[in-house]
mmCIF file of C-alpha atoms in Angstrom:
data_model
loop_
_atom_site.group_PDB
_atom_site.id
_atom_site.type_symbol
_atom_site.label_atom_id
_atom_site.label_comp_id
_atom_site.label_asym_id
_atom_site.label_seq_id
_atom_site.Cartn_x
_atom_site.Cartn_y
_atom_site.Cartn_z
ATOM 1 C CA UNK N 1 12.907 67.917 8.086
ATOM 2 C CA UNK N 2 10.252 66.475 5.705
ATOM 3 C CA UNK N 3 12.358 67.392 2.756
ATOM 4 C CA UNK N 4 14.875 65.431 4.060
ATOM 5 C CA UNK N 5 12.628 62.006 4.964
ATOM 6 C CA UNK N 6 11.144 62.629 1.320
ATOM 7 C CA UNK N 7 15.306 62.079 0.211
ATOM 8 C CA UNK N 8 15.949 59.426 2.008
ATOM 9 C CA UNK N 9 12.875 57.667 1.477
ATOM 10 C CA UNK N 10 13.379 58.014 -2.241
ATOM 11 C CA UNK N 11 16.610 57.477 -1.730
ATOM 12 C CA UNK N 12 15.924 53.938 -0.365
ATOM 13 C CA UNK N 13 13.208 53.505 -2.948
ATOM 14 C CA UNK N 14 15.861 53.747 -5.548
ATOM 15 C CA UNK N 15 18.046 51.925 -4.455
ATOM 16 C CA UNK N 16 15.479 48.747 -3.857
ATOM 17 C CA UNK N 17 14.587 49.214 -7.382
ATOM 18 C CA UNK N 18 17.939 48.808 -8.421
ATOM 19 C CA UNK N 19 18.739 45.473 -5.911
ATOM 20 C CA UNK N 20 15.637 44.352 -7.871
ATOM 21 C CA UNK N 21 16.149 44.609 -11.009
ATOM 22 C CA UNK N 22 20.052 43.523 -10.527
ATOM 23 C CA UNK N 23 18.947 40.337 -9.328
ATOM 24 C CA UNK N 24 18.183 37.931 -12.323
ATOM 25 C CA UNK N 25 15.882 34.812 -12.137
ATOM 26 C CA UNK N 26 17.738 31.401 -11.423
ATOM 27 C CA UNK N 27 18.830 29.751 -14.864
ATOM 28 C CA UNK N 28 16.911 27.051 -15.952
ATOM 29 C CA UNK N 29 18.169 23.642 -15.010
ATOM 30 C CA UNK N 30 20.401 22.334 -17.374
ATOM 31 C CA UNK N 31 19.219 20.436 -20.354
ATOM 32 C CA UNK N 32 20.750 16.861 -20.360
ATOM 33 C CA UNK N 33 21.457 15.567 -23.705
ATOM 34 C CA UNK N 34 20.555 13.071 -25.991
ATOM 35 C CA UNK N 35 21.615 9.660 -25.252
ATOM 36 C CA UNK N 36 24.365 8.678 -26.691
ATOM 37 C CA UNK N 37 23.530 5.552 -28.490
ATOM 38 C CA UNK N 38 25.520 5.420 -31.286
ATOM 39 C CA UNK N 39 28.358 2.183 -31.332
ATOM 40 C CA UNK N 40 31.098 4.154 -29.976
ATOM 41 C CA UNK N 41 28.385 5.179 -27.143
ATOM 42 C CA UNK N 42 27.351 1.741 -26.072
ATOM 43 C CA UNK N 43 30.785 0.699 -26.056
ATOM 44 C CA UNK N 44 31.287 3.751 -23.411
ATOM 45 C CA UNK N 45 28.250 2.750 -21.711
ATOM 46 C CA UNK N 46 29.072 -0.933 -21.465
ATOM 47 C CA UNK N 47 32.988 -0.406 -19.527
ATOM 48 C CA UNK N 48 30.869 0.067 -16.411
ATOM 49 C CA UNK N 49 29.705 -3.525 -17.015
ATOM 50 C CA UNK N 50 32.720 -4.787 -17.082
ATOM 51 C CA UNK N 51 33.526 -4.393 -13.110
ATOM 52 C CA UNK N 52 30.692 -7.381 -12.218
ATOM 53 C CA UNK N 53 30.423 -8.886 -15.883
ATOM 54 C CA UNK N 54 33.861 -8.565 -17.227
ATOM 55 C CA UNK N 55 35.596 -6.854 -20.185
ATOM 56 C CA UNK N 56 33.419 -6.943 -23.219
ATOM 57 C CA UNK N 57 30.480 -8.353 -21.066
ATOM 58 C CA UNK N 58 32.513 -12.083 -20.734
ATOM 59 C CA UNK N 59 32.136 -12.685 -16.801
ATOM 60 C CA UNK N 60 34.791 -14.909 -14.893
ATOM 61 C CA UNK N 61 34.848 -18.140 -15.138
ATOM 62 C CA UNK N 62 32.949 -19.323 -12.364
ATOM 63 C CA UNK N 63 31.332 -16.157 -11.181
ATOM 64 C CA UNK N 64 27.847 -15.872 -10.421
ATOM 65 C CA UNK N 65 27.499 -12.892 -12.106
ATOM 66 C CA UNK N 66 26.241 -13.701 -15.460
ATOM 67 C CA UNK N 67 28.149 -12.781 -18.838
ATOM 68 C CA UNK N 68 26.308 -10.501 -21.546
ATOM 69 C CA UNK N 69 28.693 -11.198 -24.603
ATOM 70 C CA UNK N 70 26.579 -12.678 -26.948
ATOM 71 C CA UNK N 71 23.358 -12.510 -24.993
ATOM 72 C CA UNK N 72 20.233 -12.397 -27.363
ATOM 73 C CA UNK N 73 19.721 -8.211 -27.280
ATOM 74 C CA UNK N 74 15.850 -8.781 -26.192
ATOM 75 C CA UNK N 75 16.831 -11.107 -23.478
ATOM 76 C CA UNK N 76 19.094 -8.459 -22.367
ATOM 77 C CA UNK N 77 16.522 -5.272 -23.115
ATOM 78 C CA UNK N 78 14.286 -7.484 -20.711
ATOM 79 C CA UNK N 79 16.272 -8.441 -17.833
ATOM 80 C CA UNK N 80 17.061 -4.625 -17.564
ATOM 81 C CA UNK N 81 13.350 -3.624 -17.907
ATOM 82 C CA UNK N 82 12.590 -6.178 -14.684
ATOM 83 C CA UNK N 83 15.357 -4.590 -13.183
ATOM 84 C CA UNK N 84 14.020 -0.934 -13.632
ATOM 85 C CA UNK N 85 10.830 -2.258 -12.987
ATOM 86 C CA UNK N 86 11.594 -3.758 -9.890
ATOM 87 C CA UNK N 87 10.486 -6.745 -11.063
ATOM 88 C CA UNK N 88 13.597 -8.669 -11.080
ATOM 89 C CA UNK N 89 15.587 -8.673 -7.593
ATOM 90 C CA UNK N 90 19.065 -7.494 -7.304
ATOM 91 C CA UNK N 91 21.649 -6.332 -4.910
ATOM 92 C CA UNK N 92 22.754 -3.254 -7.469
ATOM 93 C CA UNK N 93 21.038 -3.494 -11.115
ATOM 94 C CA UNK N 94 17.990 -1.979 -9.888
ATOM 95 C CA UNK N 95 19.555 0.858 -9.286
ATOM 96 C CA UNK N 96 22.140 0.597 -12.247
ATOM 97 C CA UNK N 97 18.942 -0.046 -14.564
ATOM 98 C CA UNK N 98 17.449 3.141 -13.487
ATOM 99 C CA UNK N 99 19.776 5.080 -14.692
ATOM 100 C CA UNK N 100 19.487 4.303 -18.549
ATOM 101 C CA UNK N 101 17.133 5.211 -20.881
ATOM 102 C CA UNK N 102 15.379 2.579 -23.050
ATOM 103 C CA UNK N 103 17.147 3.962 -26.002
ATOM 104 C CA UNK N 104 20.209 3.624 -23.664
ATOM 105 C CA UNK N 105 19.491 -0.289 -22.718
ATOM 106 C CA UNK N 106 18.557 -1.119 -26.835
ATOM 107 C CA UNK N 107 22.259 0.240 -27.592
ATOM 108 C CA UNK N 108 23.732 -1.568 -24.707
ATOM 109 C CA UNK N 109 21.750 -4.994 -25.293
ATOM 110 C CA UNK N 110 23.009 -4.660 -29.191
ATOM 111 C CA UNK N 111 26.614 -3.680 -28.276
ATOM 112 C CA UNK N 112 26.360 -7.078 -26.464
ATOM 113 C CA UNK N 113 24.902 -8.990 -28.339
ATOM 114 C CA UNK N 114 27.698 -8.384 -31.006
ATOM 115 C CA UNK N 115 30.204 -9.500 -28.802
ATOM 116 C CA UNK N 116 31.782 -13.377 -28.656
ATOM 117 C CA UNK N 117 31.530 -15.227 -25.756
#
């Protein structure tokens, strides 16, 4: 009988051993990569503008949402600072600013800035 317990129990050693070592550490989260801030980036970046400023950052007329074609870039780079900041109130740029980079609000502020009225 105590050969037999001495089987099992290496039995059951071994086999924890190998449930062990099968079992990997989680993967690192994933890296997120650069921002891209190149022209063709901003321009990517500044479509989700357009649904409260309009397309190419020229609001409605009459809206009360304020245009950002041909906005001075640091006036721009700024107003989004305050708004990631919390500085500046808003219903949603608070948020939306939080989400870019500074790298990421330079491109955007010089993609609009480039743009006419």
């Amino acid at each position: 009988m105590k050969a037999r317990a001495k089987v099992l129990v290496a039995g059951l050693a071994a086999a924890v051993a190998a449930i062990a070592s099968a079992q990997q550490p989680a993967p690192p989260p994933p890296s997120f990569a650069a921002p891209n801030v190149s022209e063709q980036g901003a321009r990517s970046m500044a479509a989700t503008c357009a649904a409260c400023h309009g397309t190419g950052g020229r609001s409605a007329s009459g809206s009360s949402v304020p245009g950002l074609a041909g906005r001075p870039a640091e006036s721009t780079v700024e107003a989004m600072k305050a708004f990631k900041d919390g500085k500046r109130e808003a219903t949603l740029m608070h948020q939306i600013a939080k989400a870019y980079s500074d790298a990421e609000i330079a491109a955007l502020a010089a993609y609009f800035a480039k743009q006419p009225q």
